Short mmCIF file of C-alpha atoms and ligand atoms in Angstrom, two decimals:
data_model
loop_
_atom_site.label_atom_id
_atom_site.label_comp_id
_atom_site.label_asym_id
_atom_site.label_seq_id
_atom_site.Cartn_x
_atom_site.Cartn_y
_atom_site.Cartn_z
CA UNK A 27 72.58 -212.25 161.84
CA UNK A 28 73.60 -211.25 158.44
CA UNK A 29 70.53 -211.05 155.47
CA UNK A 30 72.21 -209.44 152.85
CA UNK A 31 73.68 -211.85 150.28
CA UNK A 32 76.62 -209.17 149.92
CA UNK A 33 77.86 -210.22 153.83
CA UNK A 34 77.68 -213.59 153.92
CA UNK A 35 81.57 -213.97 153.58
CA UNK A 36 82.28 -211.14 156.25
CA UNK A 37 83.86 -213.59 158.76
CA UNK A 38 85.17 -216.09 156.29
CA UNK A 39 87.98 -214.18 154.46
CA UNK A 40 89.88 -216.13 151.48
CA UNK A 41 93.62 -214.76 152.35
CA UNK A 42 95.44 -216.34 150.16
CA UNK A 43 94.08 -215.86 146.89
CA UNK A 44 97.47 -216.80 143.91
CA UNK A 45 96.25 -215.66 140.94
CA UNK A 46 98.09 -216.92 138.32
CA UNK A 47 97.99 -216.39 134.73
CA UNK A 48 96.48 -219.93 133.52
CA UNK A 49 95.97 -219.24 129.80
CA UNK A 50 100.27 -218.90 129.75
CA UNK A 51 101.30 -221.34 131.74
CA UNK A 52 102.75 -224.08 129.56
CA UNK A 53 103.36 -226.63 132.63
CA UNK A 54 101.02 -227.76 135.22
CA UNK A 55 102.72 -226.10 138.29
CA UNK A 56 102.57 -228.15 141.83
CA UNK A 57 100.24 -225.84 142.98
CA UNK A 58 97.72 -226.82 141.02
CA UNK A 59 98.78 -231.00 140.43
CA UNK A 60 96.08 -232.93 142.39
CA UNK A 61 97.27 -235.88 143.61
CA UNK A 62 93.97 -238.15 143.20
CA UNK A 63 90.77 -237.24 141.10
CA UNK A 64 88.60 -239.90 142.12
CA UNK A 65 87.77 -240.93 139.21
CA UNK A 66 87.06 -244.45 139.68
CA UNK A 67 83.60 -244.48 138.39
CA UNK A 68 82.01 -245.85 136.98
CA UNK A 69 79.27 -247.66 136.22
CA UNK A 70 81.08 -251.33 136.27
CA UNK A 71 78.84 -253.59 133.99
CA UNK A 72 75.97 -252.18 133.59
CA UNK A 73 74.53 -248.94 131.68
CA UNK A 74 73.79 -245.97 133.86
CA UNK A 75 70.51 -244.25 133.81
CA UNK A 76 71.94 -240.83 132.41
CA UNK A 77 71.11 -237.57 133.38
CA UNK A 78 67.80 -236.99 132.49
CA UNK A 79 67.11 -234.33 129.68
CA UNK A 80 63.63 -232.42 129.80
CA UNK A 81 61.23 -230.99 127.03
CA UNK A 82 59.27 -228.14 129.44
CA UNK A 83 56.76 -228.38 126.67
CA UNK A 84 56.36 -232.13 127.95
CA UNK A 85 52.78 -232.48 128.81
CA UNK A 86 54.46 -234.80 131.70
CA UNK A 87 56.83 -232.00 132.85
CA UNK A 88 55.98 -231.63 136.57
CA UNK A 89 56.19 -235.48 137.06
CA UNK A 90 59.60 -235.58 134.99
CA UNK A 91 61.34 -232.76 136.92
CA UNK A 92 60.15 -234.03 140.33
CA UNK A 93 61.26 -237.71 139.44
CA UNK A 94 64.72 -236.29 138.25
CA UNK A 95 64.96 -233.99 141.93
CA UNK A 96 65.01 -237.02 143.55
CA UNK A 97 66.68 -239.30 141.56
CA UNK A 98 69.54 -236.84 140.48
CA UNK A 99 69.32 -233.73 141.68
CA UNK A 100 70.48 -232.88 138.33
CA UNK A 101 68.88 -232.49 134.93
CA UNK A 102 68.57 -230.87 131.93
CA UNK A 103 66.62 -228.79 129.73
CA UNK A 104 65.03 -228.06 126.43
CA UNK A 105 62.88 -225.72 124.96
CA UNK A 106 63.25 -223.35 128.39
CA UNK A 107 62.57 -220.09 126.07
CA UNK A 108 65.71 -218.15 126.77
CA UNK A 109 66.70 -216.91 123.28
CA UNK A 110 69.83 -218.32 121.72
CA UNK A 111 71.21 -215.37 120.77
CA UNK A 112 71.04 -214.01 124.71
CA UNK A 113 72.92 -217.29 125.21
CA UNK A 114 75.50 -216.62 123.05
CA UNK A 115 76.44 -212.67 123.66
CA UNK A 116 76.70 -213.85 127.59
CA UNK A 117 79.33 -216.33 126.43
CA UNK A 118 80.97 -213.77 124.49
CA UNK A 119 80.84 -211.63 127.19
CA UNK A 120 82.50 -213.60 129.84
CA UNK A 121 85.27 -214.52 126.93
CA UNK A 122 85.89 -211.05 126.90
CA UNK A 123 86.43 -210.50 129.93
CA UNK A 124 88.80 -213.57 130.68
CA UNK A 125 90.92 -213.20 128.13
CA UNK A 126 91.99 -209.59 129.32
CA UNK A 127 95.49 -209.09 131.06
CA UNK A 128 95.52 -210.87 134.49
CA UNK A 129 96.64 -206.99 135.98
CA UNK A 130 93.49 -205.39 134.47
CA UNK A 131 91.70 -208.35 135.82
CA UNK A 132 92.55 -207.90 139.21
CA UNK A 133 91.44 -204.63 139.26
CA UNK A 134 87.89 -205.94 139.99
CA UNK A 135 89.44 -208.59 141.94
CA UNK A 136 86.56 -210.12 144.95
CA UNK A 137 87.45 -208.43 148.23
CA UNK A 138 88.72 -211.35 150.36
CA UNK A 139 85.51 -211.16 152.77
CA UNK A 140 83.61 -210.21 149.65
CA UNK A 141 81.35 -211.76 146.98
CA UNK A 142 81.33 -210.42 143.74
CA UNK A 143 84.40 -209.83 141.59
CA UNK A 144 87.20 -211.76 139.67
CA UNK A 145 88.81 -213.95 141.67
CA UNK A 146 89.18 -218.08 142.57
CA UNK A 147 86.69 -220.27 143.57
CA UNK A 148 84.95 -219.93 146.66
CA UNK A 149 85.76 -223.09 148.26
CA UNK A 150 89.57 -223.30 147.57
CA UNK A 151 90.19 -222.57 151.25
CA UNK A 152 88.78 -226.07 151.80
CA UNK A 153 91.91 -227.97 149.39
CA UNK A 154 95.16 -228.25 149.75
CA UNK A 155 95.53 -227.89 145.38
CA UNK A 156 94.29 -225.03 143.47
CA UNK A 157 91.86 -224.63 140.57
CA UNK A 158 92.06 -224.62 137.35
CA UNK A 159 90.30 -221.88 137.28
CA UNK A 160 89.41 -218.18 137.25
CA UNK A 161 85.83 -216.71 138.35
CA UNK A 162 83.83 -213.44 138.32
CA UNK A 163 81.10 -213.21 140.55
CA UNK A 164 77.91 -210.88 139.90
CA UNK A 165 75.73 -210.05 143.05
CA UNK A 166 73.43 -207.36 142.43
CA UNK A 167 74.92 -204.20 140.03
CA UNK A 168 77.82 -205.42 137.71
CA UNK A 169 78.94 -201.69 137.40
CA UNK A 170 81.35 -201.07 139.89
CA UNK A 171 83.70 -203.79 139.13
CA UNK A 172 83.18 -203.79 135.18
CA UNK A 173 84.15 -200.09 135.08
CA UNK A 174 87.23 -201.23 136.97
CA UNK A 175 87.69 -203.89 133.53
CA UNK A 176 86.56 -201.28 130.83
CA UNK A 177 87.08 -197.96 131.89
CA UNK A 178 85.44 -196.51 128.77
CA UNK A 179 83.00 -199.27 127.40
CA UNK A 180 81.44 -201.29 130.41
CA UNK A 181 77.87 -200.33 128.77
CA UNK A 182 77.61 -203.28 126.39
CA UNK A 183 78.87 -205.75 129.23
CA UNK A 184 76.34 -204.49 132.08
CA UNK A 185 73.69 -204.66 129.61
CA UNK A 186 74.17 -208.20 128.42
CA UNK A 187 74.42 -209.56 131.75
CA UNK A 188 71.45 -207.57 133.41
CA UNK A 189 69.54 -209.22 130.46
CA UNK A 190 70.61 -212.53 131.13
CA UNK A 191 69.37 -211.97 134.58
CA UNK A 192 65.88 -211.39 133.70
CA UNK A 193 65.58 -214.29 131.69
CA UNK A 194 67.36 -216.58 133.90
CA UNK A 195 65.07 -215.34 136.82
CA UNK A 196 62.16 -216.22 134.32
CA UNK A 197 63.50 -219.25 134.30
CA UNK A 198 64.18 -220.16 137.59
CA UNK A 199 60.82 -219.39 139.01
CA UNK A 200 59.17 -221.38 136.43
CA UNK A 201 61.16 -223.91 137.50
CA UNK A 202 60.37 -223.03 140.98
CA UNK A 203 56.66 -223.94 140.13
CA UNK A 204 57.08 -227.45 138.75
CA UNK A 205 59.15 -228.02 141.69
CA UNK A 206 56.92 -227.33 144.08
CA UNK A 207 54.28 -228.63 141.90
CA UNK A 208 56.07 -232.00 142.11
CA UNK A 209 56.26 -231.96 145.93
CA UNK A 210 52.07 -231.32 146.00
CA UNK A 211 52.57 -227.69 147.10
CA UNK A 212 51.87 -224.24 144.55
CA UNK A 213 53.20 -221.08 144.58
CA UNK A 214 50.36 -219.42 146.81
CA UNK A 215 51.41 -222.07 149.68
CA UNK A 216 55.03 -220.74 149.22
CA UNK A 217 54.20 -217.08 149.10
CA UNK A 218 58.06 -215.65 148.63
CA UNK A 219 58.33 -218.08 145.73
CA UNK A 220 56.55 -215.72 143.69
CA UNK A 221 58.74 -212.72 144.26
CA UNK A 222 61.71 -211.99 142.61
CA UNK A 223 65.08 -213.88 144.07
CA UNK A 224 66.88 -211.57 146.53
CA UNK A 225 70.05 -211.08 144.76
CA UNK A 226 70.44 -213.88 142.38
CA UNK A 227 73.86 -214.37 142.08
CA UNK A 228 75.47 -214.97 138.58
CA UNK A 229 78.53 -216.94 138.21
CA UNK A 230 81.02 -216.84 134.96
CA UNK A 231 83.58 -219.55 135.27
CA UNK A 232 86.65 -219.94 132.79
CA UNK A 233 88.32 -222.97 132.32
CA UNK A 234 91.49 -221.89 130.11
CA UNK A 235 92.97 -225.41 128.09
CA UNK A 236 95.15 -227.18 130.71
CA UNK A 237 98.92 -229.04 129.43
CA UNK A 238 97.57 -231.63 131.82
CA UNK A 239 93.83 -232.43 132.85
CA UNK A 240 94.07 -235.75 134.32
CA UNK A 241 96.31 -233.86 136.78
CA UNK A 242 94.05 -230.85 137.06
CA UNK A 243 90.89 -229.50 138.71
CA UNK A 244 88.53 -226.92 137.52
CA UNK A 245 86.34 -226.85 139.91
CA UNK A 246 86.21 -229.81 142.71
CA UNK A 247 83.16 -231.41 143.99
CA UNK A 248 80.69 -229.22 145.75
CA UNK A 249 76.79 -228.84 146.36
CA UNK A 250 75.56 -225.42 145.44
CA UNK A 251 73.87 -223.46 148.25
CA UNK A 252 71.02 -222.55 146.32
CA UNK A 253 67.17 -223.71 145.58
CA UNK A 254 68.26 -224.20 142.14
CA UNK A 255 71.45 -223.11 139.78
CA UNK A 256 70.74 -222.71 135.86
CA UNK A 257 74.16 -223.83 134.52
CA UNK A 258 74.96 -222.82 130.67
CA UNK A 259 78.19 -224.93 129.85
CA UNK A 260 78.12 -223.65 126.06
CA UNK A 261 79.18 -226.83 124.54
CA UNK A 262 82.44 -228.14 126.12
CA UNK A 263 82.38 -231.08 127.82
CA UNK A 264 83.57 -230.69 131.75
CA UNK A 265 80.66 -230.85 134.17
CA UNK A 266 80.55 -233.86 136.04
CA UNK A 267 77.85 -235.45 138.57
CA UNK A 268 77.98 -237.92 141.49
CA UNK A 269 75.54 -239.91 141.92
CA UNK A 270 75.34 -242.76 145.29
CA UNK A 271 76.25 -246.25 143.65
CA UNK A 272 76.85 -245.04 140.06
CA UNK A 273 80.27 -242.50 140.98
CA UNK A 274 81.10 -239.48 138.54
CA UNK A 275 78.72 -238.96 135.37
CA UNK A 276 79.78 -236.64 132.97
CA UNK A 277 76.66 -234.27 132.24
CA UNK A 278 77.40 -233.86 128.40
CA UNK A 279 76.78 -230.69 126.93
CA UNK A 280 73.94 -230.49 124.73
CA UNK A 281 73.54 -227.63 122.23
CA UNK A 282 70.14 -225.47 123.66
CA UNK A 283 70.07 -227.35 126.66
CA UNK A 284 70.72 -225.65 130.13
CA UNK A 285 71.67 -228.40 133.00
CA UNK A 286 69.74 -227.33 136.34
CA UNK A 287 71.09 -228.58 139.96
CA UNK A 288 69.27 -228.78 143.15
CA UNK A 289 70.84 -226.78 145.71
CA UNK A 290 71.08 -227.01 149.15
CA UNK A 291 68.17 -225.03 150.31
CA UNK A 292 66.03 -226.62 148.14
CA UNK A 293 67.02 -230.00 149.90
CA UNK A 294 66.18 -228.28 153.40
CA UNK A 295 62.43 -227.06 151.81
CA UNK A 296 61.92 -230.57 151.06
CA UNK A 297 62.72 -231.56 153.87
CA UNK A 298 65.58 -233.75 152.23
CA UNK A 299 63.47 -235.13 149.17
CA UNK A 300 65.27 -233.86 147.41
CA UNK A 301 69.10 -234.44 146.69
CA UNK A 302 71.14 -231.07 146.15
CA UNK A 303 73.57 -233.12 143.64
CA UNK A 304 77.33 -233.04 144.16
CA UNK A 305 79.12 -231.77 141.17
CA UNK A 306 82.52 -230.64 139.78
CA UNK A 307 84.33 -229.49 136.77
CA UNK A 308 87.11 -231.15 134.88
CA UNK A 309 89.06 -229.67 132.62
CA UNK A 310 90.94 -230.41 128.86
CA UNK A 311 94.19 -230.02 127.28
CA UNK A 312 92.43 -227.96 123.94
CA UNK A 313 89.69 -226.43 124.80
CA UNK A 314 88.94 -223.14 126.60
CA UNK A 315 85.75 -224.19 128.21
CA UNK A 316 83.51 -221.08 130.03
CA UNK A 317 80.59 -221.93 131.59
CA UNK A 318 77.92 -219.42 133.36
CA UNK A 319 76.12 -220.21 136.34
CA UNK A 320 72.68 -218.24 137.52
CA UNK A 321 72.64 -219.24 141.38
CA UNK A 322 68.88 -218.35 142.14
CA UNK A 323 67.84 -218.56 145.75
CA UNK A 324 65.13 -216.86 148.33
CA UNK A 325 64.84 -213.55 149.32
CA UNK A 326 67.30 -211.94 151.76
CA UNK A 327 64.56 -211.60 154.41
CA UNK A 328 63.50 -214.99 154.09
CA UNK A 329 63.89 -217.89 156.14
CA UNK A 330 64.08 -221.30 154.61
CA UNK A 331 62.96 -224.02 156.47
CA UNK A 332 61.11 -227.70 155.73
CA UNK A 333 57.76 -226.68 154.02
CA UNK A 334 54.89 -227.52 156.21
CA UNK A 335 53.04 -229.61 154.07
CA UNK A 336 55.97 -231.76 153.78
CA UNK A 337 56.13 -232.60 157.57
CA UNK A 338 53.60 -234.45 160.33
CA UNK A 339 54.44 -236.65 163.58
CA UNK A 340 56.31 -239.61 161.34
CA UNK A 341 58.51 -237.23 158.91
CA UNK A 342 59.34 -234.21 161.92
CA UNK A 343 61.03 -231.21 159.95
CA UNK A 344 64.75 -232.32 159.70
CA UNK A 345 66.63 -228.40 159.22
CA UNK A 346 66.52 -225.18 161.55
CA UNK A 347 64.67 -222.24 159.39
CA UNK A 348 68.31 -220.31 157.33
CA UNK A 349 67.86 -217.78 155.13
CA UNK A 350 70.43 -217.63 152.26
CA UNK A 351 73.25 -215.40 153.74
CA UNK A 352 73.45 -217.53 156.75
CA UNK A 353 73.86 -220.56 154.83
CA UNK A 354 76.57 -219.27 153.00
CA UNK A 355 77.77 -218.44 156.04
CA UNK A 356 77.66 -221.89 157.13
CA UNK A 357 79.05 -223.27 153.96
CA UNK A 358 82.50 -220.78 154.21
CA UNK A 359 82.42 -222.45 157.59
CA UNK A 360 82.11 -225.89 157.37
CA UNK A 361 81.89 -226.49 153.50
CA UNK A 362 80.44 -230.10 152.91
CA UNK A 363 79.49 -230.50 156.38
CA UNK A 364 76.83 -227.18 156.08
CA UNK A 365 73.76 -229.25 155.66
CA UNK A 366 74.52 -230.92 158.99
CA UNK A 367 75.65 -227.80 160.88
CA UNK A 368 71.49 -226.94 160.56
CA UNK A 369 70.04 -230.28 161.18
CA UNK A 370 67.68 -230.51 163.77
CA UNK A 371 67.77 -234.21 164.06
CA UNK A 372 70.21 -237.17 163.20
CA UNK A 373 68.89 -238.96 160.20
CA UNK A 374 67.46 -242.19 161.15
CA UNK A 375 70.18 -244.61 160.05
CA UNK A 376 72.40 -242.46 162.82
CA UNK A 377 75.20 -241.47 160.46
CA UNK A 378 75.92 -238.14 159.21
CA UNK A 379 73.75 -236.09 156.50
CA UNK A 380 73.35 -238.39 153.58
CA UNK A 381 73.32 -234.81 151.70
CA UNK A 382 77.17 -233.80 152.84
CA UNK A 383 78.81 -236.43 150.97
CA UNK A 384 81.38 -237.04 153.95
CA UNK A 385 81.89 -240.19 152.68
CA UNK A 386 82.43 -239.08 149.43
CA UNK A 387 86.23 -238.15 148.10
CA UNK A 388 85.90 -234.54 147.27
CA UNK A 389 89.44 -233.25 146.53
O1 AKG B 22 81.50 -225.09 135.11
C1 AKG B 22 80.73 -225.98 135.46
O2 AKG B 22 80.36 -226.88 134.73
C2 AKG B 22 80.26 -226.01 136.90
C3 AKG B 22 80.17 -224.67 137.56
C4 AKG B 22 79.65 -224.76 138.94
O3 AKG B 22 79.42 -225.81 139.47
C5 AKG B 22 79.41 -223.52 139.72
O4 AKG B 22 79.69 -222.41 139.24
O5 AKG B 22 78.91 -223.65 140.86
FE1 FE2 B 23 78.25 -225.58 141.30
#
């Protein structure tokens, strides 16, 4: 069994990887034309209950975030204390590095079995369309594969994004707290929570203007197999939720905020509480929209399972103990169908996973 976050994608190779050059292409080739977006939404009559934005300096916080995991699995959030300016340079950062030549590019291209690198989505294996898309993953030391982009001048780059990190990881485990706070368990019952992620992941995505997004996806609809993913989507409209009932919500950007997701494993922990939200990314003919995405999970060594508290005789843990790696694993495998590939038992109503959106249209 694999534990290192590096390995996860050793048996699930992405062969065919076509890297075009987006930000030229003045047609939208077939490759990329997707035949049905699913975007009949919405909320017929009635008003939706949006997204929920959070103040952390709420005196209500816990209650608010805990109420939005289970409503939403999505939300988003103010006064989090990462500095704007940190905000910004990443941004600037990532447009750097997208707008060099698609050759220098692929000269940190992702190993096909590997995970960090440029390269295209994770999941396009699992549709028959491409992305409109490019990616560059960061797992652990950006060095390697930056000095492949900027032979002479990675410093500035390295530095920006092992900042980022910090804060994000900050972030994410004060986060962690009011999570578990809301599920009436603290960080002492939960002792990895308090130690740094293994390897958080960090996740730059570029979205270059499309000649024609109704046509076009930049990311399709996934679950994120994480606890929890701090998205930055620097003011461009694009990310999209699903929510049972309702259909696809745009999230809309909000200047300061950061949107946060449930992930996967943080469904498992609470012992499906919690929804880990489906989301995707559309995409629009002006705009160049990058977004950055800190994917914050457990340690390597660490085993996720239902947390104890959470289960007795009438609510039986629902998921086999995973730690990260293997989930991935599990996810290169069987993509929306991961969550039920560790069940332990078949949810009450006898259908599949309420959490793997079978039923839901996801290319
Ligand atoms: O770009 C976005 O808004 C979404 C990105 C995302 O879902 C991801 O990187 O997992
Ligand atoms: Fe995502």
């Amino acid at each position: 069994m694999y534990t290192r976050l590096s390995d996860s994608f050793i048996h699930y190779p992405i062969t065919n990887q076509n890297h075009l050059d987006l930000n030229s292409m003045k047609e939208l080739p077939e490759s990329h034309a997707w035949l049905s977006l699913d975007d009949s939404p919405s909320f017929g009559s009635s008003v939706p209950d949006l997204v929920h934005v959070i103040n952390l300096n709420d005196p209500n916080v816990m209650t608010l975030v805990g109420h939005a995991c289970k409503t939403w699995g999505v939300f988003q959030i103010t006064n989090h204390g990462v500095p704007t300016n940190l905000l910004e340079e990443m941004v600037e950062a990532s447009r750097k590095l997208f707008a060099l030549p698609i050759q220098q590019k692929l000269q940190a291209a992702r190993a096909p079995n590997g995970v960090s690198g440029y390269g295209v989505a994770r999941i396009s294996p699992f549709f028959p369309k491409l992305m409109w898309s490019e990616g560059f993953t960061v797992v652990g030391s950006p060095y390697e594969h930056a000095r492949k982009l900027w032979p002479k001048c990675y410093t500035k780059f390295c530095d920006v994004i092992e900042e980022y990190k910090k804060e994000m990881n900050k972030l994410a485990q004060r986060l962690m707290s009011l999570i578990l706070g809301s599920l009436g368990v603290t960080m002492d019952d939960v002792k990895w929570a308090c130690l740094q992620g293994s390897s958080p992941a960090l996740q730059l995505n570029s979205y270059p203007a499309c000649p024609d997004p109704d046509r076009a996806m930049g990311l399709a609809a996934h679950t994120d197999s994480t606890l929890l993913t701090i998205l930055h989507q620097n003011n461009t409209s694009g990310l999209q939720a699903h929510k049972e009932g309702i259909g696809w919500v745009t999230v809309p950007p909000i200047r300061g905020a950061l949107v946060v997701n449930i992930g996967d494993l943080l469904h498992i922990l609470s012992n499906g509480l919690y929804t880990s939200v489906l989301h995707r990314a559309k995409v629009n003919r002006t705009q160049h929209r990058l977004s950055v995405a800190y994917l914050y999970g457990p340690p390597s060594n660490i085993q996720i399972s239902p947390l104890s508290k959470l289960t007795d005789k009438c609510h039986p843990p629902l998921y086999r103990p995973v730690t990260w790696s293997e989930y991935l694993g599990a996810k290169a495998k069987h993509f929306n169908k991961a969550l039920s590939s560790v069940r332990l038992c078949a949810p009450l109503n006898g259908f599949a996973d309420a959490n793997d959106h079978s039923g839901v249209q996801v290319g």
